[in-house]
mmCIF file of C-alpha atoms in Angstrom:
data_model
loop_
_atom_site.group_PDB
_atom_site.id
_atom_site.type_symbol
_atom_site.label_atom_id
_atom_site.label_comp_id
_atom_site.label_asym_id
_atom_site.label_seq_id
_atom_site.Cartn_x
_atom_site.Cartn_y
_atom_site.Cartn_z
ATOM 1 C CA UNK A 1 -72.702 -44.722 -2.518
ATOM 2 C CA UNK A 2 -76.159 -45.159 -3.820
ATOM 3 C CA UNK A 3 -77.512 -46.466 -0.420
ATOM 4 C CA UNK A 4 -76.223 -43.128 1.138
ATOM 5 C CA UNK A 5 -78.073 -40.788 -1.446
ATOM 6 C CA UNK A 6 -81.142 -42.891 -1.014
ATOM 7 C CA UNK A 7 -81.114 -43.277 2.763
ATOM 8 C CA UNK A 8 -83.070 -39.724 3.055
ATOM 9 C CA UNK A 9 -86.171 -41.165 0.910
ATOM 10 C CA UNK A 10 -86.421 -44.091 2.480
ATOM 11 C CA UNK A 11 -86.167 -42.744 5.886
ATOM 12 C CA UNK A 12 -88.410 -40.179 4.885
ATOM 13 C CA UNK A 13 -91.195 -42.963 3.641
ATOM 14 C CA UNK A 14 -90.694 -45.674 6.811
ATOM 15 C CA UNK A 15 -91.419 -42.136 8.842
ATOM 16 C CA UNK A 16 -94.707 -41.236 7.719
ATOM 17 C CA UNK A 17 -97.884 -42.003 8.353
ATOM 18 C CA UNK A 18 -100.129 -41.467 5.460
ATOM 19 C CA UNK A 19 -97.419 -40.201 3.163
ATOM 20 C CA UNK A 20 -99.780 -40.916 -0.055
ATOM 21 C CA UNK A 21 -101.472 -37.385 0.598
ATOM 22 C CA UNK A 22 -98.606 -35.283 -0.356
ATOM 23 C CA UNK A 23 -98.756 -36.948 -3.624
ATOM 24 C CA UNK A 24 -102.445 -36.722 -4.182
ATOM 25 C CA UNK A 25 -102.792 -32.877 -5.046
ATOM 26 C CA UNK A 26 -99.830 -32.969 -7.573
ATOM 27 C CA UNK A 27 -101.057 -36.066 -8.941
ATOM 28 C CA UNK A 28 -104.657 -34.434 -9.490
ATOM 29 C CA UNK A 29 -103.331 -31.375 -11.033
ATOM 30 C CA UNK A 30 -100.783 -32.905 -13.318
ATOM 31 C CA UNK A 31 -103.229 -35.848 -14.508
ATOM 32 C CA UNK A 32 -105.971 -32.350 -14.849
ATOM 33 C CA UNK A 33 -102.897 -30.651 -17.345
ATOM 34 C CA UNK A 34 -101.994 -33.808 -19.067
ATOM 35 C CA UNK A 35 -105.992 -34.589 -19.584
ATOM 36 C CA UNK A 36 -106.495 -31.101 -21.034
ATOM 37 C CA UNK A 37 -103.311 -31.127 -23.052
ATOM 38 C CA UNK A 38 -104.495 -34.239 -24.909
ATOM 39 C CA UNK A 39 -108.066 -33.072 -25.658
ATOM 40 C CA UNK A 40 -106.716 -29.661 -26.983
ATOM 41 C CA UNK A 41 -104.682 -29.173 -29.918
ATOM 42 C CA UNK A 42 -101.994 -26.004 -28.384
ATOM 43 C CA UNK A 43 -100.504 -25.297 -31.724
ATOM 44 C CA UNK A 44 -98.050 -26.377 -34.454
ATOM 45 C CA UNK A 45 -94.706 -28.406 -33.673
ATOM 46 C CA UNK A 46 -92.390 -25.927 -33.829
ATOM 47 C CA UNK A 47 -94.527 -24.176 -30.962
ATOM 48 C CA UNK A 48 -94.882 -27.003 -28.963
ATOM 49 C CA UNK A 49 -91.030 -27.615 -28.765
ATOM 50 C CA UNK A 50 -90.182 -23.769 -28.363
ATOM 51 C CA UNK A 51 -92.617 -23.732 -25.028
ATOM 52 C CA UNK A 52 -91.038 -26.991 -24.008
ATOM 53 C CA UNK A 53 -87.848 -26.037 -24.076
ATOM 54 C CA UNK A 54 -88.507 -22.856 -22.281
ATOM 55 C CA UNK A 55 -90.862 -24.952 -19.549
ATOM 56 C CA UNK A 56 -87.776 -26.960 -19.234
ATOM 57 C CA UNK A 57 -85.188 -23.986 -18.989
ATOM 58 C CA UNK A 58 -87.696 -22.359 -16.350
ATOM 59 C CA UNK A 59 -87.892 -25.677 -14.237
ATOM 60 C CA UNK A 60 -83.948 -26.299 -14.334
ATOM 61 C CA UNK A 61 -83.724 -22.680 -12.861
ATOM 62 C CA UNK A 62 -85.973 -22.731 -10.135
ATOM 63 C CA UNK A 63 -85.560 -26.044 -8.652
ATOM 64 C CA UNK A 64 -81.302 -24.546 -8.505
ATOM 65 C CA UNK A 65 -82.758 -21.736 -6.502
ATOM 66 C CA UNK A 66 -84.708 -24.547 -4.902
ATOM 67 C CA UNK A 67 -81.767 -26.621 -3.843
ATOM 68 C CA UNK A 68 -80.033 -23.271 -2.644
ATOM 69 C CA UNK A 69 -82.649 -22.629 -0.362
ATOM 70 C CA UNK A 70 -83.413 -26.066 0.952
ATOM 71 C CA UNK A 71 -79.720 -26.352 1.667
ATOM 72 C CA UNK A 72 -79.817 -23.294 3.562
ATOM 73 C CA UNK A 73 -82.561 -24.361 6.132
ATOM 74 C CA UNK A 74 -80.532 -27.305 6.461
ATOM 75 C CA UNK A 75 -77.309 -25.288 7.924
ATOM 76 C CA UNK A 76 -79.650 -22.677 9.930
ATOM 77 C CA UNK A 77 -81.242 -25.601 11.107
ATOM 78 C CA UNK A 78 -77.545 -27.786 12.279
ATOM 79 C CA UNK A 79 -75.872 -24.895 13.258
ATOM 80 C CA UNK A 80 -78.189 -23.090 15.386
ATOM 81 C CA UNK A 81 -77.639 -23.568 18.593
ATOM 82 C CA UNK A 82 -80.697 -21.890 20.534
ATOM 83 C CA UNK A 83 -83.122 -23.134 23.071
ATOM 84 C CA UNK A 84 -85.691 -23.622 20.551
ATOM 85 C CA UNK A 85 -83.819 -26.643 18.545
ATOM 86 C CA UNK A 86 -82.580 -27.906 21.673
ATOM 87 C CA UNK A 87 -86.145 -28.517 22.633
ATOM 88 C CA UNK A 88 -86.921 -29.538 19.031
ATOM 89 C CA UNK A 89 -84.148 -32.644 19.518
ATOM 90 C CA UNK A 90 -85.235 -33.545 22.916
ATOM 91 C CA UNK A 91 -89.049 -33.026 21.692
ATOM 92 C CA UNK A 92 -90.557 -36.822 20.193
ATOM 93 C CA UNK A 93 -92.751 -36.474 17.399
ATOM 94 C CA UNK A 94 -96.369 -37.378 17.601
ATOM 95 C CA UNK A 95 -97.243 -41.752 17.053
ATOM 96 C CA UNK A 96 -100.182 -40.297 15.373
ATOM 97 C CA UNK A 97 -98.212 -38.300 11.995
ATOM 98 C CA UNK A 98 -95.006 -40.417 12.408
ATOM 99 C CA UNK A 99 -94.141 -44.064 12.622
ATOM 100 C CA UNK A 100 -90.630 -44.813 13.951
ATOM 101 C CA UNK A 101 -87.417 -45.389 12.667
ATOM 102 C CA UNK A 102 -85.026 -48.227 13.224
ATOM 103 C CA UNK A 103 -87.434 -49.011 16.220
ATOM 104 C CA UNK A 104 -86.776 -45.455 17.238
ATOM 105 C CA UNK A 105 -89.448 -42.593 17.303
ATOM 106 C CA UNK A 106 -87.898 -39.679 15.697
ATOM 107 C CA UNK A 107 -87.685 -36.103 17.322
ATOM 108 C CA UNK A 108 -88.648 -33.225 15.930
ATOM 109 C CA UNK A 109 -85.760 -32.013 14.646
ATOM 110 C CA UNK A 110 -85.333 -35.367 12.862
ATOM 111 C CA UNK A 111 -88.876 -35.440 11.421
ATOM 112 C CA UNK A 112 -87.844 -31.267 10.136
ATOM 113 C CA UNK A 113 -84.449 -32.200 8.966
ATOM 114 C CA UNK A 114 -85.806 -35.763 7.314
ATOM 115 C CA UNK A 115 -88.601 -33.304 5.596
ATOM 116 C CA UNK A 116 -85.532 -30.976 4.285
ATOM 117 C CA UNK A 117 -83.154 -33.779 3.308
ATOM 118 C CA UNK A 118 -85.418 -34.972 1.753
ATOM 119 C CA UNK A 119 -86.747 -32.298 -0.478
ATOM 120 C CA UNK A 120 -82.871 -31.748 -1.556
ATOM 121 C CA UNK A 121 -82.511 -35.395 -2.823
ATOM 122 C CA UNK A 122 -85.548 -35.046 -5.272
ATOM 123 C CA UNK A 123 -84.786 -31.621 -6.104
ATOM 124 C CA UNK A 124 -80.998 -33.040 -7.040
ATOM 125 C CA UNK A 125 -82.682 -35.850 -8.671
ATOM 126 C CA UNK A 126 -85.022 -34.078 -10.644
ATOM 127 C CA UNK A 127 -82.404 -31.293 -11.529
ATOM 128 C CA UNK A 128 -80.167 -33.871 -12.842
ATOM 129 C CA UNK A 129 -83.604 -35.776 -15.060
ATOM 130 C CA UNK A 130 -84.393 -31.883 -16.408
ATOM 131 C CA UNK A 131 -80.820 -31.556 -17.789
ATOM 132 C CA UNK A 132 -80.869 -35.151 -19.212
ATOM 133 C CA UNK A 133 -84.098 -34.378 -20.908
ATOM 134 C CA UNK A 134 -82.935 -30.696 -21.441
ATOM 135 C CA UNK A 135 -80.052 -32.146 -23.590
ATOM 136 C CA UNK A 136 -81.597 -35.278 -25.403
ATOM 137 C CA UNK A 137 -85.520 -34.076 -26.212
ATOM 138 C CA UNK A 138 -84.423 -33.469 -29.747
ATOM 139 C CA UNK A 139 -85.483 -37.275 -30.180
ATOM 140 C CA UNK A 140 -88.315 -37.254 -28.495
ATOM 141 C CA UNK A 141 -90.908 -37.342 -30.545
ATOM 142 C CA UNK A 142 -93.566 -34.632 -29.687
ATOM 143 C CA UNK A 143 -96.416 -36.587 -28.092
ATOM 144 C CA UNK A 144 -94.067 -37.676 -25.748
ATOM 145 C CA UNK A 145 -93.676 -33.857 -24.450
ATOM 146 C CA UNK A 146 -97.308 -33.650 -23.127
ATOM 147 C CA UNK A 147 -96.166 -36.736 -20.844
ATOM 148 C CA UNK A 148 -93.051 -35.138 -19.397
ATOM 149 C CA UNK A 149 -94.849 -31.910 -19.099
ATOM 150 C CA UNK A 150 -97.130 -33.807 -16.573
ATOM 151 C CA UNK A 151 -94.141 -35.681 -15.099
ATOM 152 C CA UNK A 152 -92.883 -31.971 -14.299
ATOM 153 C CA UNK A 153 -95.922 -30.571 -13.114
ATOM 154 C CA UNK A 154 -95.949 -33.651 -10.586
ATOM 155 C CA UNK A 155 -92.696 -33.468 -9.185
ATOM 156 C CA UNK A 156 -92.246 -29.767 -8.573
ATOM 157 C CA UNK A 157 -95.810 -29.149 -6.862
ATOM 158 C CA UNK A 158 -94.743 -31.931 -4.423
ATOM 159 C CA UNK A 159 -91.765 -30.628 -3.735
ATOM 160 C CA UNK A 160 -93.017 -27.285 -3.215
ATOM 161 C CA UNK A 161 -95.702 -28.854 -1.030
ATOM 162 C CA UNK A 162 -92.797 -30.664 0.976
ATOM 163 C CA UNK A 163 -90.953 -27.474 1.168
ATOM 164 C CA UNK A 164 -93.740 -25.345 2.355
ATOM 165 C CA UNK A 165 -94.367 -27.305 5.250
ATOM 166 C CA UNK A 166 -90.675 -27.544 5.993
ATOM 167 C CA UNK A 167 -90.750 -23.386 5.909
ATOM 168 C CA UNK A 168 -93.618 -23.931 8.038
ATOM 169 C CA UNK A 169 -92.083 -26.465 10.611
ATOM 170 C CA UNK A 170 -88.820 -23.791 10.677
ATOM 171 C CA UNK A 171 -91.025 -20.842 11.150
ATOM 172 C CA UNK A 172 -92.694 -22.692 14.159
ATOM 173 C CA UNK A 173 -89.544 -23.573 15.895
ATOM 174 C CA UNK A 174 -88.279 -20.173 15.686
ATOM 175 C CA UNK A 175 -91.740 -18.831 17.376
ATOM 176 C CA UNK A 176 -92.189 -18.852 20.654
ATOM 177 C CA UNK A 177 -95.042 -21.652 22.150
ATOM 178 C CA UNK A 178 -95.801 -22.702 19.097
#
C-alpha cells in the first residue's frame, strides 16, 4: 500500500529535469518569514498560539478546497474524450524539461496528469500533518511554532506553484494551437 501512494512522487521526481526550482521560491520565502519571525518579537504567548491555531485552521481549509479541485482536473482530464487529449497522449514530451520513465518518455498527458497526481498526494499528505499538528500543538512548546509556520509557508506555495502550472498545462490543452 505505501508503494502505491508514493508511486506519484517518485514518478513525478525520476520525470523532471531540474525539479529543484519549484522548491527554490518557497524555500526563499519561507526561510525570509522564519528569518523575520525570529528577529521580531510578534507578541505575548497567548497571541502567538491564538494566530497559530487560526494559521493552522486556515491552511487545513484551503488545501480541502485544494484537494477538491486538483481531483477535479484529474476526472476532466480522464474522462474527456476530445481531440485535444487525444493529441496530448499521442504527443511526447520534450527530452529537454523531462527525463523518461521506466525507459519510456512520457506524453503529455502523462507529464499533466503526473503534475496533478502529484499535487493531490502532498496536498493529502500535508492535510493529514495539519490535523496531526492541529490536534497535538498543545505540547509544543512555542518556539517550535515559528518552525512549523515556515514548514507551512513551504509546502503550500509549492503546491500552489505545482498547481498553477497544472491549471496552466489544462488551459493549454483546451486552446486551440497552443
Amino acid at each position: 500500500m505505501k508503494s502505491i501512494i508514493l508511486i506519484p512522487i517518485s514518478d513525478y521526481f525520476a520525470s523532471r529535469k531540474k525539479v529543484f526550482k519549484k522548491f527554490l521560491f518557497p524555500l526563499i520565502v519561507s526561510l525570509s518569514a522564519l528569518f523575520l519571525s525570529i528577529l521580531f518579537n510578534i507578541g505575548s504567548s497567548e497571541k502567538i498560539v491564538s494566530i497559530f491555531s487560526e494559521f493552522i485552521g486556515t491552511q487545513i481549509s484551503i488545501v480541502a478546497i485544494l484537494i477538491s479541485f486538483s481531483v477535479a482536473i484529474i476526472t476532466i482530464l480522464v474522462s474527456s474524450d476530445n481531440n485535444n487529449i487525444k493529441r496530448l497522449k499521442e504527443t511526447e514530451s520534450s527530452k529537454d524539461q523531462y527525463k523518461p520513465v521506466h525507459g519510456k518518455q512520457l506524453s503529455l498527458f502523462q507529464v499533466l496528469l503526473s503534475n496533478i497526481a502529484y499535487n493531490v498526494v502532498t496536498e493529502i499528505i500535508y492535510l493529514v500533518g495539519l490535523i496531526a499538528i492541529s490536534l497535538i500543538q498543545t505540547i509544543f512548546p512555542i518556539y517550535l511554532f515559528k518552525y512549523i509556520t515556515s514548514i507551512c509557508i513551504f509546502t503550500i506555495l509549492h503546491i500552489l506553484f505545482v498547481l498553477l502550472e497544472s491549471v496552466s498545462q489544462m488551459y493549454l490543452t483546451f486552446w486551440a494551437k497552443k
